[in-house]
Coordinates of N, CA and C in Angstrom, one line a residue:
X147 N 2.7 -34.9 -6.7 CA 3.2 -33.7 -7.4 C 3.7 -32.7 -6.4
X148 N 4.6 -31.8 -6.9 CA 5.5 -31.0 -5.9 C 4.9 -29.9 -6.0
X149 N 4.6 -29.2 -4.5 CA 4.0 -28.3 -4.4 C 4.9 -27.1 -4.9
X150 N 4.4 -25.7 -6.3 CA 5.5 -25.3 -6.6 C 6.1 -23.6 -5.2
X151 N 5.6 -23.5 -4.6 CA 5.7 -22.8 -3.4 C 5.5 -23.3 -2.0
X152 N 5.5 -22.6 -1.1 CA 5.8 -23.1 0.2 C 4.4 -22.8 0.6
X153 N 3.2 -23.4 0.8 CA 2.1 -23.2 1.2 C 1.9 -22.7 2.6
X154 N 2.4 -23.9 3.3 CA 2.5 -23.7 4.7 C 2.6 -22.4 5.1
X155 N 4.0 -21.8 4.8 CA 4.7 -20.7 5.1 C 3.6 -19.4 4.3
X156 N 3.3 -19.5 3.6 CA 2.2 -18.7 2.9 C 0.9 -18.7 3.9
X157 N 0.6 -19.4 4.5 CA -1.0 -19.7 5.0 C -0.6 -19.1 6.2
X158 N 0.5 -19.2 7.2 CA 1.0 -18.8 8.2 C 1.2 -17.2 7.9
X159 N 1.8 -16.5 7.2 CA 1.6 -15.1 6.8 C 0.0 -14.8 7.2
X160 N -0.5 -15.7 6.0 CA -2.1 -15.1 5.9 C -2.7 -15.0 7.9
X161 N -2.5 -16.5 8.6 CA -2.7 -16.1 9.9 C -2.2 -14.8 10.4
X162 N -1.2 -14.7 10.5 CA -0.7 -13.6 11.0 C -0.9 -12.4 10.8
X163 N -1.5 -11.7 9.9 CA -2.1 -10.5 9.1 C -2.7 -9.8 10.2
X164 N -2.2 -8.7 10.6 CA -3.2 -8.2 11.3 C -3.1 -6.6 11.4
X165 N -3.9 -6.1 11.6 CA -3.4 -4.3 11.8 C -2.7 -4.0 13.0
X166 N -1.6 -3.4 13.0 CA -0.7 -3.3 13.6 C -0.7 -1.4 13.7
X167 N -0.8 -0.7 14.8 CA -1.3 0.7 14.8 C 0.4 1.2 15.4
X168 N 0.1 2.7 14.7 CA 1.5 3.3 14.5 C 2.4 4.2 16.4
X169 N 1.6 3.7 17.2 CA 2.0 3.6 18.2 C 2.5 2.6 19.0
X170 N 2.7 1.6 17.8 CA 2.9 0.1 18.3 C 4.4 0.3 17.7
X171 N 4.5 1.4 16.9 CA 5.6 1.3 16.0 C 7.6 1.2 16.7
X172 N 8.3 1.3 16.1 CA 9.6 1.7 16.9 C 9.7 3.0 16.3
X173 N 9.7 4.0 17.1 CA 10.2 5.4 16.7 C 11.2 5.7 16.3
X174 N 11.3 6.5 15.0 CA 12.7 6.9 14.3 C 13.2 6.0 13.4
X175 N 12.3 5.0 13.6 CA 13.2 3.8 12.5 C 12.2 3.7 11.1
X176 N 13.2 3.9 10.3 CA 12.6 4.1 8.4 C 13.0 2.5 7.8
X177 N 11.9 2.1 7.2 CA 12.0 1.4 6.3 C 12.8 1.7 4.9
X178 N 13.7 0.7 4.7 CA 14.7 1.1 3.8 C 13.3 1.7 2.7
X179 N 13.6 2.4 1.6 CA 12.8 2.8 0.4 C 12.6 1.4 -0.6
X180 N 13.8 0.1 -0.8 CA 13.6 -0.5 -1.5 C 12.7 -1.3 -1.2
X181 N 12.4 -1.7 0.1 CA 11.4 -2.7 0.4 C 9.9 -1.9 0.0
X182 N 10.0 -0.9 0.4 CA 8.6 0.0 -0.3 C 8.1 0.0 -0.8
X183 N 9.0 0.0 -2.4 CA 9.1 -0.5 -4.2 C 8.7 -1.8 -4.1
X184 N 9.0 -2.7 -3.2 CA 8.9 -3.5 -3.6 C 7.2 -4.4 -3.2
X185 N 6.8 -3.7 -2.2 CA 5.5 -3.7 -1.5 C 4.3 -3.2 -2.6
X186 N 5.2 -2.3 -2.9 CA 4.5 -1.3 -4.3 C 3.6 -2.0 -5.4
X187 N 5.2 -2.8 -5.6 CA 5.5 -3.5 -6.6 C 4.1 -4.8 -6.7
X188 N 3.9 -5.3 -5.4 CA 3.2 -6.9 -4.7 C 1.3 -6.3 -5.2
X189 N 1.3 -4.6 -4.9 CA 0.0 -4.0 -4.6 C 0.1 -4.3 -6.5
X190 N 0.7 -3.8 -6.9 CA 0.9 -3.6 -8.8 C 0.0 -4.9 -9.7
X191 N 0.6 -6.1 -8.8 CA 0.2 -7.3 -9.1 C -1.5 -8.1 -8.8
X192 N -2.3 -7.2 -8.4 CA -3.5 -7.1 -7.6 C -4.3 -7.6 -9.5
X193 N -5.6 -8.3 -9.4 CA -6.4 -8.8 -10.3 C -7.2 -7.5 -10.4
X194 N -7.9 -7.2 -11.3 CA -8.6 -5.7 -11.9 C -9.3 -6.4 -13.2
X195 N -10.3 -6.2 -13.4 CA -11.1 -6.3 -14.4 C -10.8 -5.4 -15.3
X196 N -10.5 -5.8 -16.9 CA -10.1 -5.6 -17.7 C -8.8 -4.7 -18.0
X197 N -7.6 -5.2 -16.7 CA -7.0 -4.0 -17.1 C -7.0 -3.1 -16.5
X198 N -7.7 -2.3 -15.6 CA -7.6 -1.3 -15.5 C -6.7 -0.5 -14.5
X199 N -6.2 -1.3 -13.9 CA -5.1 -0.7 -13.4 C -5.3 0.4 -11.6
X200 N -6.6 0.1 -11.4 CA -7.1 1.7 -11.1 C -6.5 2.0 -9.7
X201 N -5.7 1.4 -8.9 CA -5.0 1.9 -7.6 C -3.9 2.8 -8.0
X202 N -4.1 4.4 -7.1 CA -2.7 5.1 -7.2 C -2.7 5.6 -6.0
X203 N -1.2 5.5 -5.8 CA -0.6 5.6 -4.5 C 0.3 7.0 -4.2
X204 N 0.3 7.6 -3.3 CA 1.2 8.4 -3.1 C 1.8 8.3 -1.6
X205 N 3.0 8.3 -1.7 CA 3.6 7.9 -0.5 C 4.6 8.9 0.2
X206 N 4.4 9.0 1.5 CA 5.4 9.8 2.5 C 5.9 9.6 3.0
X207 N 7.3 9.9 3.3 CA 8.3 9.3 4.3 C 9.1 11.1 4.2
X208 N 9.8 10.4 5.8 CA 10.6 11.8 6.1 C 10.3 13.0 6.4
X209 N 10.9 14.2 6.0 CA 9.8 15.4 5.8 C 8.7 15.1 5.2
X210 N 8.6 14.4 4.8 CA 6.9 14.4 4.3 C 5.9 13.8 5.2
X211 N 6.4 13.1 6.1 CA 5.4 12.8 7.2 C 4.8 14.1 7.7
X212 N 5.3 15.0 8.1 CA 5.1 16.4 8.7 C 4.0 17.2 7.4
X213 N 4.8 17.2 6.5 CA 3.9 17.2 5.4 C 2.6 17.3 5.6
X214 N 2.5 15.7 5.7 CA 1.4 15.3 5.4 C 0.5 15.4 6.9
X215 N 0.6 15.4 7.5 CA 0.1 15.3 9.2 C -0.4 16.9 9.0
X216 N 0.1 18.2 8.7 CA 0.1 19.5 8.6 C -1.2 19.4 7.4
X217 N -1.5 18.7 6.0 CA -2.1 18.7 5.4 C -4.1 18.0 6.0
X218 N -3.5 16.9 7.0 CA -4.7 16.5 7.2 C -5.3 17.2 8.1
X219 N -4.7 18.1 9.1 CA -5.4 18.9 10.2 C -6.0 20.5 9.1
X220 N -5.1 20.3 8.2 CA -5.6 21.8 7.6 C -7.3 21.5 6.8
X221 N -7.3 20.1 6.1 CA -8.6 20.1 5.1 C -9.6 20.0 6.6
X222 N -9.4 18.8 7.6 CA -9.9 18.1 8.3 C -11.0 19.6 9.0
X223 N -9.7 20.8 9.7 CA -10.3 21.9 10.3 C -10.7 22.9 9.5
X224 N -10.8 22.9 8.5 CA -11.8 23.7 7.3 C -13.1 23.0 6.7
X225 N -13.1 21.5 6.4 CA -14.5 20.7 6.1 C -14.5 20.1 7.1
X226 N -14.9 20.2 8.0 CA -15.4 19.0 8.6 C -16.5 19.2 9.3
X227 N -16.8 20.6 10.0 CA -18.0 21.3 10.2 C -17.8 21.2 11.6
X228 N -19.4 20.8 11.6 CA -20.1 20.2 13.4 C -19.7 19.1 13.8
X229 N -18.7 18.1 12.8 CA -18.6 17.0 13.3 C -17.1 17.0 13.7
X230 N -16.3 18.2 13.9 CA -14.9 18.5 14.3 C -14.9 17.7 15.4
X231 N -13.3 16.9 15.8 CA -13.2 16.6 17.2 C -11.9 17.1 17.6
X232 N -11.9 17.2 18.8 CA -10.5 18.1 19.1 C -9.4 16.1 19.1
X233 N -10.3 15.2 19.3 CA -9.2 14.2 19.7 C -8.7 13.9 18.3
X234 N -9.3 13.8 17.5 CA -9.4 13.6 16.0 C -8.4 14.3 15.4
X235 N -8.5 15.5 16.0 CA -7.4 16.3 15.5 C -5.8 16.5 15.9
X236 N -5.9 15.7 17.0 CA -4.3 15.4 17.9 C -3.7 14.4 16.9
X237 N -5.1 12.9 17.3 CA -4.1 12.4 15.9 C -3.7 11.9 14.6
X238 N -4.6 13.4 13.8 CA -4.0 13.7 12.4 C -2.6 13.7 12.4
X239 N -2.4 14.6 13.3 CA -1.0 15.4 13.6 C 0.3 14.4 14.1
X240 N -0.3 13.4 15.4 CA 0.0 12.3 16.0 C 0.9 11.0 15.2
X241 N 0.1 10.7 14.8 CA 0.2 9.3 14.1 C 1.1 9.3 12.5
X242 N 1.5 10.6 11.8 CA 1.8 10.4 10.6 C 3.0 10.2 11.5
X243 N 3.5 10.7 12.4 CA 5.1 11.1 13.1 C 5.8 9.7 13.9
X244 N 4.5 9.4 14.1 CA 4.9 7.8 14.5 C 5.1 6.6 13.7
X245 N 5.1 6.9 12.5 CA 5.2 5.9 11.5 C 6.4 6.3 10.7
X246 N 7.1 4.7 9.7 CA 7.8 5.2 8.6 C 7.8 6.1 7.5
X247 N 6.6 5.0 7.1 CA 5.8 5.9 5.6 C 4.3 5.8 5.6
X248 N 3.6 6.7 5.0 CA 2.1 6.5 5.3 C 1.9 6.2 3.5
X249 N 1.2 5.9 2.7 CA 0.9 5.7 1.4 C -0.9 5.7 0.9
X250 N -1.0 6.8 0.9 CA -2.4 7.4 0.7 C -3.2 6.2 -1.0
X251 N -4.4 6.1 -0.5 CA -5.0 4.8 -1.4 C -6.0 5.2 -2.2
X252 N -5.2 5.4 -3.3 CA -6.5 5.8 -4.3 C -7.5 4.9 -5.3
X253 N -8.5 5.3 -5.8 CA -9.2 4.7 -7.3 C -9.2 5.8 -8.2
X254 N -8.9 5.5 -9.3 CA -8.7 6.3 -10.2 C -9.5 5.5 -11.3
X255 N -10.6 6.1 -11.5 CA -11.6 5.6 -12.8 C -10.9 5.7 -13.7
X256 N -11.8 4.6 -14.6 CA -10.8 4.3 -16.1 C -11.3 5.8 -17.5
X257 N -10.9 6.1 -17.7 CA -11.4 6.5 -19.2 C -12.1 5.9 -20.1
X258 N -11.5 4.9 -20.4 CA -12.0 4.0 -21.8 C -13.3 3.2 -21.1
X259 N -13.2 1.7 -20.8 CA -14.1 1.1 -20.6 C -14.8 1.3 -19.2
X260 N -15.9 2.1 -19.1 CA -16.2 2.5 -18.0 C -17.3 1.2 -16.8
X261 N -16.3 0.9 -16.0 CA -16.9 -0.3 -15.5 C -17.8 0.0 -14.0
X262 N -18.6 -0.4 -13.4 CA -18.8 -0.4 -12.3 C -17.9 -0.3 -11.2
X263 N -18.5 1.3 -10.4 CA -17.6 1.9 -9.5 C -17.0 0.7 -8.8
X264 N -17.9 -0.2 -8.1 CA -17.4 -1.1 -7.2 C -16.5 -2.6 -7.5
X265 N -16.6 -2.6 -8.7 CA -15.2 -3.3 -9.7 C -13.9 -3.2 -9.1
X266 N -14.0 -1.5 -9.1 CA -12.6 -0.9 -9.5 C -12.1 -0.8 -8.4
X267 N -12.9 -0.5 -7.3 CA -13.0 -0.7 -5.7 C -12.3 -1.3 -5.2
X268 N -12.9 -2.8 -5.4 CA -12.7 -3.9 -5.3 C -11.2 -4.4 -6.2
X269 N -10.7 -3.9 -6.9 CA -9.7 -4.2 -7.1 C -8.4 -3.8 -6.6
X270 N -8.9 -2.2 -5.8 CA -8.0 -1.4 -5.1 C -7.7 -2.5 -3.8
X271 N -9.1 -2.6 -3.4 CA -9.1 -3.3 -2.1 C -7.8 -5.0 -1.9
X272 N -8.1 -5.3 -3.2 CA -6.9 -6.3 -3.7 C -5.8 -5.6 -3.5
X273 N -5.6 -4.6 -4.2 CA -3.9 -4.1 -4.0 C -3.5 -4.1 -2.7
X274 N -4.2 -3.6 -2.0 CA -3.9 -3.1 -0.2 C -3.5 -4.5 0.2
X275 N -4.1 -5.5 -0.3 CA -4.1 -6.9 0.6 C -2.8 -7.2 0.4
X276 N -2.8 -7.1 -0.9 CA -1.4 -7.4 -1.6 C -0.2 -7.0 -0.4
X277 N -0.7 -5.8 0.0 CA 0.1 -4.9 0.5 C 0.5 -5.4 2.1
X278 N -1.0 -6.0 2.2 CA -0.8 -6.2 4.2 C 0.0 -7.1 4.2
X279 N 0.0 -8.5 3.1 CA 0.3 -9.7 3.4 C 2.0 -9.6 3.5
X280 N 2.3 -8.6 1.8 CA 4.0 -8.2 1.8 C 4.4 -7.7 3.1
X281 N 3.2 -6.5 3.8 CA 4.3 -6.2 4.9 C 4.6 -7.2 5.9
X282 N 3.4 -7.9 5.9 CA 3.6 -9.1 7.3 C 5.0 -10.0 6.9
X283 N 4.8 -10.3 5.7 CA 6.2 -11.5 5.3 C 7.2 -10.3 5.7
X284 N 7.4 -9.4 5.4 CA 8.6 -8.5 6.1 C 8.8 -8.6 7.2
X285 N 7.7 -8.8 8.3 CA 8.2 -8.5 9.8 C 8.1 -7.0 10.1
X286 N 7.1 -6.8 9.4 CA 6.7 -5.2 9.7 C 5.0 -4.9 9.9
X287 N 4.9 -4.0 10.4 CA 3.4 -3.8 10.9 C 3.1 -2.6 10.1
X288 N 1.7 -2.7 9.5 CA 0.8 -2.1 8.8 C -0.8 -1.6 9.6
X289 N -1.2 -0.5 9.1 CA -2.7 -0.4 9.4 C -3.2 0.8 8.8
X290 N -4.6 -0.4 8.1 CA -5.4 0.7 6.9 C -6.7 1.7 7.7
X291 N -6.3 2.7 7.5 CA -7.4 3.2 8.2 C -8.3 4.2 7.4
X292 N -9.7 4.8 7.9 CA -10.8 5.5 6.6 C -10.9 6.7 7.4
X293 N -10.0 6.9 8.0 CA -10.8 8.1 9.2 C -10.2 9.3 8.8
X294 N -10.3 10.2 9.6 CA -9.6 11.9 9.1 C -10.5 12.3 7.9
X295 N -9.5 12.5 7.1 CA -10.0 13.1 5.6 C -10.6 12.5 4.4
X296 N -10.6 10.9 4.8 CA -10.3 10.0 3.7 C -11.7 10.4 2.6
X297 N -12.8 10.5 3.3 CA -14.0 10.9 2.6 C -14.7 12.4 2.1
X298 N -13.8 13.2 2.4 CA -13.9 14.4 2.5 C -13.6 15.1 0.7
X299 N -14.1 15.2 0.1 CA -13.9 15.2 -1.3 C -13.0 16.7 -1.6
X300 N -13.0 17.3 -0.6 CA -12.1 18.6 -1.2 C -10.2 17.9 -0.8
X301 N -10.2 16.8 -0.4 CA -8.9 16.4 -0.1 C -8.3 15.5 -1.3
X302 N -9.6 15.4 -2.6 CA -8.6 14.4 -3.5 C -7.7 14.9 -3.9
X303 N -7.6 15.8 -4.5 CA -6.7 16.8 -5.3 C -5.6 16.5 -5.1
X304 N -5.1 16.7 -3.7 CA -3.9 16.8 -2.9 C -3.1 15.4 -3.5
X305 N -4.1 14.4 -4.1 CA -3.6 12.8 -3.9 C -3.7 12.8 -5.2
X306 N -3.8 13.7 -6.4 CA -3.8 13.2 -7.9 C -4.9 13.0 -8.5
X307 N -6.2 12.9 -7.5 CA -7.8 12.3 -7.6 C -8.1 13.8 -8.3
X308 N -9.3 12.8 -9.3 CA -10.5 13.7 -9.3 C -11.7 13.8 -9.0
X309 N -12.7 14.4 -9.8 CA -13.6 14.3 -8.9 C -14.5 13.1 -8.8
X310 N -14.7 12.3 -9.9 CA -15.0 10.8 -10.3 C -14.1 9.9 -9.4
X311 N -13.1 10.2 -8.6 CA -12.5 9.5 -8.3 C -12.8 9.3 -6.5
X312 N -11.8 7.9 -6.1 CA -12.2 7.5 -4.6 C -11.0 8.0 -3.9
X313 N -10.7 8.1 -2.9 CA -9.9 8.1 -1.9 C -10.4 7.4 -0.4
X314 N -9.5 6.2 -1.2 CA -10.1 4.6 0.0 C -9.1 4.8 1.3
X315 N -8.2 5.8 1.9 CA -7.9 6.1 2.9 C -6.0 5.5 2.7
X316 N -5.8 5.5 3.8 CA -3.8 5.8 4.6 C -3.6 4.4 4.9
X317 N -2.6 4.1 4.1 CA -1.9 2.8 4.9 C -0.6 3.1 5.9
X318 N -0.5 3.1 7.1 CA 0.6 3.7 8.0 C 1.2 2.7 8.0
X319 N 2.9 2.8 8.1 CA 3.6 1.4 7.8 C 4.7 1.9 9.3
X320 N 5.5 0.9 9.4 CA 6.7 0.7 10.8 C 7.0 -0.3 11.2
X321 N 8.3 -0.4 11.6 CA 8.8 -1.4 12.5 C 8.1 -1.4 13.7
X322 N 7.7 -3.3 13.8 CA 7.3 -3.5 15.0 C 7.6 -3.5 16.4
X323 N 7.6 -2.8 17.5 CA 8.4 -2.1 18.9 C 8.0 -3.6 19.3
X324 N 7.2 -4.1 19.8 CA 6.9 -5.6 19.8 C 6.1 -6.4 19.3
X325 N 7.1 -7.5 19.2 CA 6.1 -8.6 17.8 C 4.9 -8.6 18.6
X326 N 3.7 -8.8 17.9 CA 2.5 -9.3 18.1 C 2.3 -11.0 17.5
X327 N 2.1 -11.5 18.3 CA 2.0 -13.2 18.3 C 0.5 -13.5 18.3
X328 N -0.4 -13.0 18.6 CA -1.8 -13.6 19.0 C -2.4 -13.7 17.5
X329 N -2.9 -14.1 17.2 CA -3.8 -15.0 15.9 C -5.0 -14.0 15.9
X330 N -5.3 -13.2 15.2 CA -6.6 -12.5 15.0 C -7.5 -13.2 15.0
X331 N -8.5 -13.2 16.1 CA -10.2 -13.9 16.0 C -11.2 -13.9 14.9
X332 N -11.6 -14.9 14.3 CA -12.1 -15.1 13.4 C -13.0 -16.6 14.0
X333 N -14.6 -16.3 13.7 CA -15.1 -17.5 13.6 C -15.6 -18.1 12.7
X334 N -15.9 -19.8 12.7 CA -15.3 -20.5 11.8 C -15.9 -20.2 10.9
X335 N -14.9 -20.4 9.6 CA -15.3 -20.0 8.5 C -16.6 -21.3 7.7
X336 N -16.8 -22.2 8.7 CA -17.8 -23.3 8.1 C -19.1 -22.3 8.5
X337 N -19.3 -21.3 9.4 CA -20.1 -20.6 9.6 C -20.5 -19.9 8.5
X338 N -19.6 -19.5 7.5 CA -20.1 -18.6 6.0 C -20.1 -19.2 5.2
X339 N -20.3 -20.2 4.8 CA -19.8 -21.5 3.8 C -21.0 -22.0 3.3
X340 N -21.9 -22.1 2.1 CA -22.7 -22.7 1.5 C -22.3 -23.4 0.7
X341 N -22.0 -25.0 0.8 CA -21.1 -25.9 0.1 C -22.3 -26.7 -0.5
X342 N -22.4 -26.5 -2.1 CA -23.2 -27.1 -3.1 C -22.5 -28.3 -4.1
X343 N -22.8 -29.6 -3.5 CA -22.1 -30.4 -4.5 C -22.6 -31.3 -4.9
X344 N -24.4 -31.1 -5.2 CA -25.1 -32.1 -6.0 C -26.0 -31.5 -6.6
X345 N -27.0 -31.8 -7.9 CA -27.4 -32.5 -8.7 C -28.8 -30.9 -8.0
X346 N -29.2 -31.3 -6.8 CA -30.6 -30.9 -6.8 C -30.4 -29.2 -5.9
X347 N -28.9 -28.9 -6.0 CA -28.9 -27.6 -5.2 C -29.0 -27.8 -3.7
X348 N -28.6 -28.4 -3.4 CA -28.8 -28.5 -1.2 C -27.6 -28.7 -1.0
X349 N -27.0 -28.0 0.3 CA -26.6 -28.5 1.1 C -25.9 -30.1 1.3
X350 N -25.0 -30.7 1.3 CA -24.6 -31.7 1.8 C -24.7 -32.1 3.0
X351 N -25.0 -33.0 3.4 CA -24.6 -33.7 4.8 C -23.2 -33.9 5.4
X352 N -23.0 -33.5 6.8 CA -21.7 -33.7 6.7 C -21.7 -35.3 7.3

């Protein structure tokens, strides 16, 4: 039987997935907008328990990187207290400027069927994947990060959140300045694997 996609080529993305940080980026250079939609589009298609839909995204490019870099140093230097860092604070400011577009990662609880927070999480966490794998098949470098503001609850607002709601952190996007080739370290996966395929519950033999 004919395989109905290109597996290979698919499993080779998946190798290659990796976080790619926005100083790795090429400066000045914008991702057309359509491919963005269309990244968007890959996150849209993510599995969600019953429906719900619950990733919302807002995204920056352009003047809005400035924007947004100006917004994270403002919440960051008003909540953040004793745990302020001055490096922390360079690159709020730093890193939105060195990327295309940044696309802030929300959960937005359902109304109707109220499911377990970590469902809905978990299905966010799908969209993003959605997301790393589309940018890698582009030939573009991604990286999800939780730092700055992401937890800071007086910053949902800014992103459409309320107060039931999550803000799972920044996906920074850009052209890669140079390809990265190395295979992210992973050990083997027979190391997490509890393979059950008899009768009394054990373990197989290999």
């Amino acid at each position: 039987m004919q395989q109905p996609y290109n597996t290979e080529q698919f499993n080779e993305i998946l190798l290659c997935r990796r976080s790619i940080y926005p100083y790795q980026y090429v400066k000045g250079k914008a991702i057309p907008n359509e491919i963005v939609w269309q990244i968007l589009e890959n996150a849209n298609r993510a599995p969600n328990h019953k429906q719900t839909e619950p990733w919302r995204f807002s995204v920056f490019s352009g003047e809005g990187l400035k924007y947004f870099g100006q917004l994270q140093v403002d919440i960051y230097r008003k909540f953040s207290g004793e745990n302020y860092q001055q490096d922390r604070h360079k690159k709020l400011i730093e890193y939105p400027l060195m990327s295309s577009h940044i696309i802030a990662i929300g959960m937005k609880r359902s109304a109707a069927d109220k499911l377990p927070e970590i469902e809905e999480i978990e299905a966010v966490a799908c969209a993003v994947q959605n997301m790393f794998l589309s940018v890698t098949a582009y030939g573009l470098g991604c990286y999800w990060t939780t730092a700055g503001i992401t937890y800071f609850d007086e910053a949902k607002s800014y992103f459409g959140l309320e107060s039931e709601d999550k803000l799972l952190g920044f996906l920074y996007m850009g052209y890669v300045e140079k390809p990265v080739t190395a295979i992210s370290k992973r050990k083997p996966i027979s190391d997490k694997v509890n393979w059950i395929d008899n009768i009394n519950g054990t373990k197989s033999l290999d």
